[in-house]
Amino acid sequence: MHSPLFEQIYAECSKLEQYLEEARQFCDLGKVADYIPELTHANCSMIGLSLLDTNNKNIQLGEYSIPFTLQSISKVLTLILALMDHGEDVVFEYVGMEPTGDVYNSMLKLELVPPGKPFNPLINAGAIVITSLIKGDTPALKYERISNFVKELCGRTNISYNEKVYASEKLTADRNRSLAYFLKDVGVLKGNVDEHLDVYFKQCAIEVTCHDLSRIGMLLANQGVDPITKKEIFPARYAQIASTFMVTCGMYNESGEFAIQVGFPAKSGVSGGIIGFVPHQFGIGVIGPALNDKGNSIGGLHLLKQISKQFKLSIF
Ligand code: DON
């Protein structure tokens, strides 16, 4: 389908270049994530952007081709896969539907509301439970299914996880380990905690580019259907559920401000990636490893704010 909005952005691409260079200045105000030591090697002043519309028309700027790890962006993808594996009734027995307003790795609310069910699938506690639900008789088979799903979403087969980032997180993940053992204690997480965490660390370490994120965003924008092949990659209902969580919880305790300043579904990761999309129009992928104090890309946020304001992209 022809998108006049995308054509307008395409025609005014020089504005995007200007916003990208402005966003680069903001990177100095942020800091790369250091609780996963391997992430500190990222180039702090890197900014990349990719937009992909449902006609396969692309805009790519800055360091758009540099690979980075999915981190929390993977949570949206495993949520969709768990929904495809079990349906929504089962999935929502394990995780709730409400934002927390807390940081992503907080354990605060787990004890506040019995029986310790994580508030939503995008905080770490909820995402670890979602990973445990992915079908597969062994951790290796679970990871293989996640990896195959990511390959299908990205439309390419040469996708793998970054061994160093995976090992680095595994060595230092005391917070996630404590969340997971708490969840096991209250009976929400079943089975072998270390095996579930191992799959979770691998999914977080899967490497993608801005183009990959814009393609996944485009599929969400198109309700799960590949517009070129017409194949349904995931059901429209699950696109709707994932999109709603992206709006309410995608930027953690900055989701409200993001909804007001940018106004479309998005999800961030501590590697500095952000995936977003404008419904029925196009997907967006951004990288900018310098983060603000909420764990969101500081340059990426500036860039998305400017683009949304200029081209009136808010859905609200
Ligand atoms: O579990 C973690 O802490 C990381 N692997 C992912 C966290 C993350 O990306 C939060 N996003 N802003």
Tab-separated table of C-alpha atoms and ligand atoms in Angstrom:
chain	number	residue	atom	x	y	z
A	1	MET	CA	0.000	0.000	0.000
A	2	HIS	CA	1.281	3.463	-0.914
A	3	SER	CA	2.069	5.593	2.157
A	4	PRO	CA	1.930	9.361	1.525
A	5	LEU	CA	3.424	9.928	4.993
A	6	PHE	CA	6.464	7.800	4.198
A	7	GLU	CA	6.842	9.511	0.804
A	8	GLN	CA	6.869	12.870	2.576
A	9	ILE	CA	9.570	11.733	5.002
A	10	TYR	CA	11.532	10.307	2.056
A	11	ALA	CA	11.293	13.624	0.228
A	12	GLU	CA	12.478	15.511	3.316
A	13	CYS	CA	15.286	13.133	4.188
A	14	SER	CA	17.736	16.002	4.739
A	15	LYS	CA	15.746	16.929	7.860
A	16	LEU	CA	16.367	13.443	9.227
A	17	GLU	CA	20.093	13.899	8.639
A	18	GLN	CA	19.961	17.155	10.572
A	19	TYR	CA	18.121	15.498	13.505
A	20	LEU	CA	20.599	12.625	13.464
A	21	GLU	CA	23.569	14.987	13.822
A	22	GLU	CA	21.750	16.874	16.607
A	23	ALA	CA	21.074	13.574	18.350
A	24	ARG	CA	24.782	12.733	18.158
A	25	GLN	CA	25.490	15.772	20.355
A	26	PHE	CA	23.111	14.378	22.990
A	27	CYS	CA	25.164	11.184	23.228
A	28	ASP	CA	27.763	13.014	25.330
A	29	LEU	CA	25.117	13.466	28.035
A	30	GLY	CA	24.517	9.722	28.308
A	31	LYS	CA	26.475	6.683	29.386
A	32	VAL	CA	26.754	3.142	27.963
A	33	ALA	CA	25.338	0.367	30.154
A	34	ASP	CA	28.116	-1.049	32.320
A	35	TYR	CA	26.320	-3.672	34.429
A	36	ILE	CA	26.906	-6.001	31.469
A	37	PRO	CA	30.652	-5.248	31.181
A	38	GLU	CA	30.944	-6.258	27.517
A	39	LEU	CA	28.466	-3.511	26.510
A	40	THR	CA	30.965	-0.813	27.606
A	41	HIS	CA	32.943	-1.412	24.394
A	42	ALA	CA	30.169	0.174	22.311
A	43	ASN	CA	30.935	3.443	20.541
A	44	CYS	CA	29.177	6.073	22.617
A	45	SER	CA	28.713	8.613	19.825
A	46	MET	CA	27.239	6.146	17.343
A	47	ILE	CA	23.756	6.930	16.005
A	48	GLY	CA	21.959	4.960	13.308
A	49	LEU	CA	18.451	5.043	11.896
A	50	SER	CA	16.438	2.864	9.537
A	51	LEU	CA	12.845	3.285	8.377
A	52	LEU	CA	11.145	0.586	6.300
A	53	ASP	CA	7.656	0.907	4.863
A	54	THR	CA	5.217	-1.759	3.784
A	55	ASN	CA	6.382	-1.361	0.142
A	56	ASN	CA	9.909	-2.316	1.187
A	57	LYS	CA	11.021	1.290	0.732
A	58	ASN	CA	13.898	2.130	3.040
A	59	ILE	CA	15.592	5.165	4.561
A	60	GLN	CA	18.923	4.474	6.265
A	61	LEU	CA	21.158	7.033	7.954
A	62	GLY	CA	24.247	7.176	10.178
A	63	GLU	CA	25.674	3.941	11.610
A	64	TYR	CA	22.635	1.928	10.539
A	65	SER	CA	24.584	-1.180	9.557
A	66	ILE	CA	26.541	-1.735	12.804
A	67	PRO	CA	25.296	-4.827	14.663
A	68	PHE	CA	24.205	-4.596	18.306
A	69	THR	CA	22.452	-6.920	20.727
A	70	LEU	CA	18.676	-7.002	21.094
A	71	GLN	CA	18.664	-6.957	24.913
A	72	SER	CA	15.168	-6.014	26.111
A	73	ILE	CA	13.836	-5.610	22.579
A	74	SER	CA	13.902	-9.431	22.502
A	75	LYS	CA	11.145	-9.414	25.143
A	76	VAL	CA	8.558	-8.291	22.590
A	77	LEU	CA	9.568	-11.125	20.257
A	78	THR	CA	9.471	-13.873	22.896
A	79	LEU	CA	6.121	-12.530	24.091
A	80	ILE	CA	4.693	-13.022	20.587
A	81	LEU	CA	6.247	-16.499	20.335
A	82	ALA	CA	4.875	-17.517	23.765
A	83	LEU	CA	1.430	-16.272	22.683
A	84	MET	CA	1.730	-18.367	19.508
A	85	ASP	CA	2.810	-21.364	21.604
A	86	HIS	CA	0.092	-21.167	24.274
A	87	GLY	CA	-2.557	-18.529	23.502
A	88	GLU	CA	-3.323	-15.467	25.604
A	89	ASP	CA	-5.326	-17.164	28.374
A	90	VAL	CA	-2.347	-19.286	29.422
A	91	VAL	CA	0.276	-16.541	28.992
A	92	PHE	CA	-1.677	-14.109	31.168
A	93	GLU	CA	-1.904	-16.669	33.943
A	94	TYR	CA	1.848	-16.102	34.337
A	95	VAL	CA	2.280	-12.366	33.691
A	96	GLY	CA	0.025	-9.352	34.142
A	97	MET	CA	-0.956	-6.535	31.797
A	98	GLU	CA	-0.042	-3.475	33.860
A	99	PRO	CA	2.890	-1.046	33.727
A	100	THR	CA	4.987	-0.824	36.886
A	101	GLY	CA	6.438	2.687	36.662
A	102	ASP	CA	9.613	1.132	38.100
A	103	VAL	CA	13.006	0.409	36.537
A	104	TYR	CA	13.182	-2.682	34.342
A	105	ASN	CA	15.016	-4.915	36.820
A	106	SER	CA	13.071	-3.861	39.902
A	107	MET	CA	11.881	-6.456	42.382
A	108	LEU	CA	9.799	-3.990	44.346
A	109	LYS	CA	6.324	-4.932	43.121
A	110	LEU	CA	6.933	-8.680	42.977
A	111	GLU	CA	6.358	-8.941	46.691
A	112	LEU	CA	3.676	-6.281	46.912
A	113	VAL	CA	1.013	-8.193	45.019
A	114	PRO	CA	0.612	-11.872	45.865
A	115	PRO	CA	1.386	-14.384	44.430
A	116	GLY	CA	4.419	-12.667	42.894
A	117	LYS	CA	3.126	-12.630	39.339
A	118	PRO	CA	5.216	-10.107	37.338
A	119	PHE	CA	3.187	-7.020	36.379
A	120	ASN	CA	3.947	-7.315	32.650
A	121	PRO	CA	6.062	-9.283	30.152
A	122	LEU	CA	8.464	-6.415	29.350
A	123	ILE	CA	10.094	-6.011	32.768
A	124	ASN	CA	12.918	-8.469	33.399
A	125	ALA	CA	10.896	-10.617	35.833
A	126	GLY	CA	8.031	-10.974	33.329
A	127	ALA	CA	10.347	-11.611	30.394
A	128	ILE	CA	12.208	-14.397	32.213
A	129	VAL	CA	8.861	-16.109	32.905
A	130	ILE	CA	7.866	-15.662	29.240
A	131	THR	CA	11.138	-17.278	28.119
A	132	SER	CA	10.446	-20.227	30.410
A	133	LEU	CA	7.124	-20.743	28.604
A	134	ILE	CA	8.664	-21.059	25.108
A	135	LYS	CA	8.048	-24.600	23.855
A	136	GLY	CA	11.040	-26.916	23.489
A	137	ASP	CA	12.127	-30.033	25.387
A	138	THR	CA	15.599	-28.682	26.162
A	139	PRO	CA	17.056	-25.176	26.665
A	140	ALA	CA	18.888	-25.613	23.334
A	141	LEU	CA	15.617	-26.355	21.517
A	142	LYS	CA	13.884	-23.392	23.178
A	143	TYR	CA	16.691	-21.081	22.085
A	144	GLU	CA	16.639	-22.563	18.588
A	145	ARG	CA	12.929	-21.766	18.282
A	146	ILE	CA	13.503	-18.185	19.455
A	147	SER	CA	16.426	-17.817	17.064
A	148	ASN	CA	14.412	-19.233	14.133
A	149	PHE	CA	11.575	-16.824	14.919
A	150	VAL	CA	13.979	-13.853	14.979
A	151	LYS	CA	15.420	-15.022	11.637
A	152	GLU	CA	11.946	-15.136	10.143
A	153	LEU	CA	11.117	-11.683	11.531
A	154	CYS	CA	14.363	-10.214	10.174
A	155	GLY	CA	13.986	-11.998	6.837
A	156	ARG	CA	17.524	-13.382	6.926
A	157	THR	CA	19.144	-16.574	8.167
A	158	ASN	CA	22.610	-15.335	9.178
A	159	ILE	CA	21.544	-14.286	12.676
A	160	SER	CA	23.331	-15.420	15.833
A	161	TYR	CA	23.982	-14.309	19.377
A	162	ASN	CA	27.095	-12.434	20.501
A	163	GLU	CA	29.071	-14.955	22.589
A	164	LYS	CA	30.979	-12.276	24.514
A	165	VAL	CA	27.891	-10.279	25.502
A	166	TYR	CA	26.088	-13.493	26.466
A	167	ALA	CA	29.006	-14.695	28.618
A	168	SER	CA	29.434	-11.243	30.159
A	169	GLU	CA	25.782	-11.036	31.202
A	170	LYS	CA	25.784	-14.611	32.472
A	171	LEU	CA	28.771	-13.871	34.710
A	172	THR	CA	27.302	-10.726	36.228
A	173	ALA	CA	23.532	-11.321	36.317
A	174	ASP	CA	23.039	-11.484	40.065
A	175	ARG	CA	19.979	-9.224	39.915
A	176	ASN	CA	18.230	-11.369	37.276
A	177	ARG	CA	19.219	-14.510	39.136
A	178	SER	CA	17.655	-13.185	42.322
A	179	LEU	CA	14.467	-12.178	40.478
A	180	ALA	CA	14.246	-15.619	38.887
A	181	TYR	CA	14.814	-17.524	42.131
A	182	PHE	CA	12.168	-15.403	43.824
A	183	LEU	CA	9.749	-16.267	41.004
A	184	LYS	CA	10.608	-19.954	41.409
A	185	ASP	CA	9.980	-19.716	45.153
A	186	VAL	CA	6.487	-18.299	44.631
A	187	GLY	CA	5.742	-20.930	41.962
A	188	VAL	CA	5.428	-18.569	38.960
A	189	LEU	CA	8.648	-19.811	37.345
A	190	LYS	CA	8.682	-23.565	36.975
A	191	GLY	CA	11.603	-25.890	36.207
A	192	ASN	CA	15.332	-25.195	36.200
A	193	VAL	CA	16.051	-21.515	36.895
A	194	ASP	CA	19.599	-21.526	35.494
A	195	GLU	CA	18.461	-23.166	32.267
A	196	HIS	CA	15.719	-20.569	31.754
A	197	LEU	CA	18.178	-17.748	32.474
A	198	ASP	CA	20.657	-19.211	30.010
A	199	VAL	CA	18.055	-19.054	27.219
A	200	TYR	CA	17.102	-15.514	28.317
A	201	PHE	CA	20.737	-14.310	28.211
A	202	LYS	CA	21.141	-15.785	24.734
A	203	GLN	CA	17.976	-14.153	23.387
A	204	CYS	CA	19.164	-10.791	24.806
A	205	ALA	CA	22.547	-11.244	23.070
A	206	ILE	CA	21.112	-11.878	19.573
A	207	GLU	CA	22.729	-9.404	17.171
A	208	VAL	CA	20.672	-7.274	14.823
A	209	THR	CA	21.019	-4.036	12.868
A	210	CYS	CA	18.768	-0.974	12.627
A	211	HIS	CA	17.463	-2.419	9.375
A	212	ASP	CA	16.392	-5.616	11.151
A	213	LEU	CA	14.541	-3.598	13.798
A	214	SER	CA	12.797	-1.517	11.148
A	215	ARG	CA	11.694	-4.725	9.420
A	216	ILE	CA	10.288	-6.206	12.634
A	217	GLY	CA	8.613	-2.845	13.352
A	218	MET	CA	7.144	-2.862	9.851
A	219	LEU	CA	5.685	-6.354	10.470
A	220	LEU	CA	4.082	-5.091	13.694
A	221	ALA	CA	2.791	-2.053	11.774
A	222	ASN	CA	1.311	-4.473	9.226
A	223	GLN	CA	-0.304	-6.656	11.914
A	224	GLY	CA	2.019	-9.613	11.521
A	225	VAL	CA	1.750	-10.036	7.743
A	226	ASP	CA	4.772	-9.795	5.433
A	227	PRO	CA	3.429	-7.295	2.869
A	228	ILE	CA	5.611	-8.682	0.066
A	229	THR	CA	4.954	-12.429	0.430
A	230	LYS	CA	1.521	-11.949	2.132
A	231	LYS	CA	2.558	-14.619	4.628
A	232	GLU	CA	1.178	-14.258	8.180
A	233	ILE	CA	4.265	-14.402	10.393
A	234	PHE	CA	2.248	-13.876	13.569
A	235	PRO	CA	-1.479	-13.293	14.197
A	236	ALA	CA	-2.893	-9.749	14.188
A	237	ARG	CA	-4.224	-10.209	17.731
A	238	TYR	CA	-0.689	-10.854	19.034
A	239	ALA	CA	0.604	-7.812	17.143
A	240	GLN	CA	-2.118	-5.843	18.927
A	241	ILE	CA	-1.132	-7.220	22.351
A	242	ALA	CA	2.591	-6.589	21.759
A	243	SER	CA	1.910	-3.060	20.449
A	244	THR	CA	-0.190	-2.181	23.468
A	245	PHE	CA	2.547	-3.319	25.855
A	246	MET	CA	5.058	-1.299	23.814
A	247	VAL	CA	2.938	1.819	24.387
A	248	THR	CA	2.307	1.228	28.098
A	249	CYS	CA	5.602	-0.412	29.181
A	250	GLY	CA	8.064	-0.299	26.257
A	251	MET	CA	10.242	2.489	27.640
A	252	TYR	CA	9.837	1.376	31.285
A	253	ASN	CA	9.436	4.283	33.717
A	254	GLU	CA	9.748	6.705	30.800
A	255	SER	CA	6.792	5.200	28.863
A	256	GLY	CA	4.384	8.023	29.766
A	257	GLU	CA	6.777	10.761	28.689
A	258	PHE	CA	7.596	8.857	25.489
A	259	ALA	CA	3.872	8.506	24.698
A	260	ILE	CA	3.448	12.264	25.061
A	261	GLN	CA	6.646	13.356	23.287
A	262	VAL	CA	6.820	10.698	20.544
A	263	GLY	CA	3.509	8.867	20.592
A	264	PHE	CA	3.907	5.512	18.849
A	265	PRO	CA	4.621	1.958	20.083
A	266	ALA	CA	8.313	1.411	20.860
A	267	LYS	CA	10.662	-0.790	22.863
A	268	SER	CA	14.169	-0.039	24.063
A	269	GLY	CA	17.143	-2.180	25.034
A	270	VAL	CA	20.234	-1.400	27.144
A	271	SER	CA	22.488	-1.827	24.112
A	272	GLY	CA	20.912	1.471	22.950
A	273	GLY	CA	18.555	0.012	20.364
A	274	ILE	CA	14.968	1.182	19.977
A	275	ILE	CA	12.343	-0.468	17.792
A	276	GLY	CA	9.197	1.469	16.919
A	277	PHE	CA	6.522	1.724	14.293
A	278	VAL	CA	3.730	3.874	12.939
A	279	PRO	CA	0.675	1.606	12.554
A	280	HIS	CA	-0.107	0.593	8.956
A	281	GLN	CA	2.792	2.702	7.658
A	282	PHE	CA	6.379	1.822	8.540
A	283	GLY	CA	8.817	0.374	11.051
A	284	ILE	CA	11.683	2.198	12.735
A	285	GLY	CA	15.035	0.961	14.055
A	286	VAL	CA	17.437	3.181	16.003
A	287	ILE	CA	20.807	2.596	17.671
A	288	GLY	CA	22.573	4.945	20.078
A	289	PRO	CA	24.438	3.133	22.899
A	290	ALA	CA	24.663	6.135	25.260
A	291	LEU	CA	21.740	5.785	27.685
A	292	ASN	CA	19.889	8.155	29.984
A	293	ASP	CA	19.240	7.356	33.658
A	294	LYS	CA	16.158	5.274	32.739
A	295	GLY	CA	18.222	2.951	30.524
A	296	ASN	CA	16.906	4.332	27.210
A	297	SER	CA	19.095	5.607	24.334
A	298	ILE	CA	19.546	9.334	24.932
A	299	GLY	CA	20.377	10.170	21.306
A	300	GLY	CA	17.729	7.764	20.030
A	301	LEU	CA	15.052	9.435	22.127
A	302	HIS	CA	16.031	12.880	20.839
A	303	LEU	CA	15.950	11.639	17.259
A	304	LEU	CA	12.514	10.017	17.617
A	305	LYS	CA	11.093	13.107	19.340
A	306	GLN	CA	12.231	15.359	16.511
A	307	ILE	CA	11.024	13.041	13.736
A	308	SER	CA	7.658	12.543	15.411
A	309	LYS	CA	7.154	16.275	15.919
A	310	GLN	CA	8.192	17.201	12.379
A	311	PHE	CA	6.095	14.568	10.612
A	312	LYS	CA	3.242	14.363	13.156
A	313	LEU	CA	3.718	10.675	13.856
A	314	SER	CA	1.907	10.489	17.199
A	315	ILE	CA	-1.011	8.061	17.113
A	316	PHE	CA	-2.762	9.937	19.918
B	1	DON	O1	18.229	-8.569	31.567
B	1	DON	C1	18.875	-7.528	31.398
B	1	DON	O2	19.115	-6.761	32.328
B	1	DON	C2	19.325	-7.193	29.999
B	1	DON	N1	19.716	-8.386	29.301
B	1	DON	C3	18.251	-6.515	29.233
B	1	DON	C4	17.715	-5.267	29.939
B	1	DON	C5	17.306	-4.183	29.018
B	1	DON	O3	17.644	-4.150	27.860
B	1	DON	C6	16.519	-3.071	29.615
B	1	DON	N2	16.254	-2.046	28.640
B	1	DON	N3	16.343	-0.881	28.654
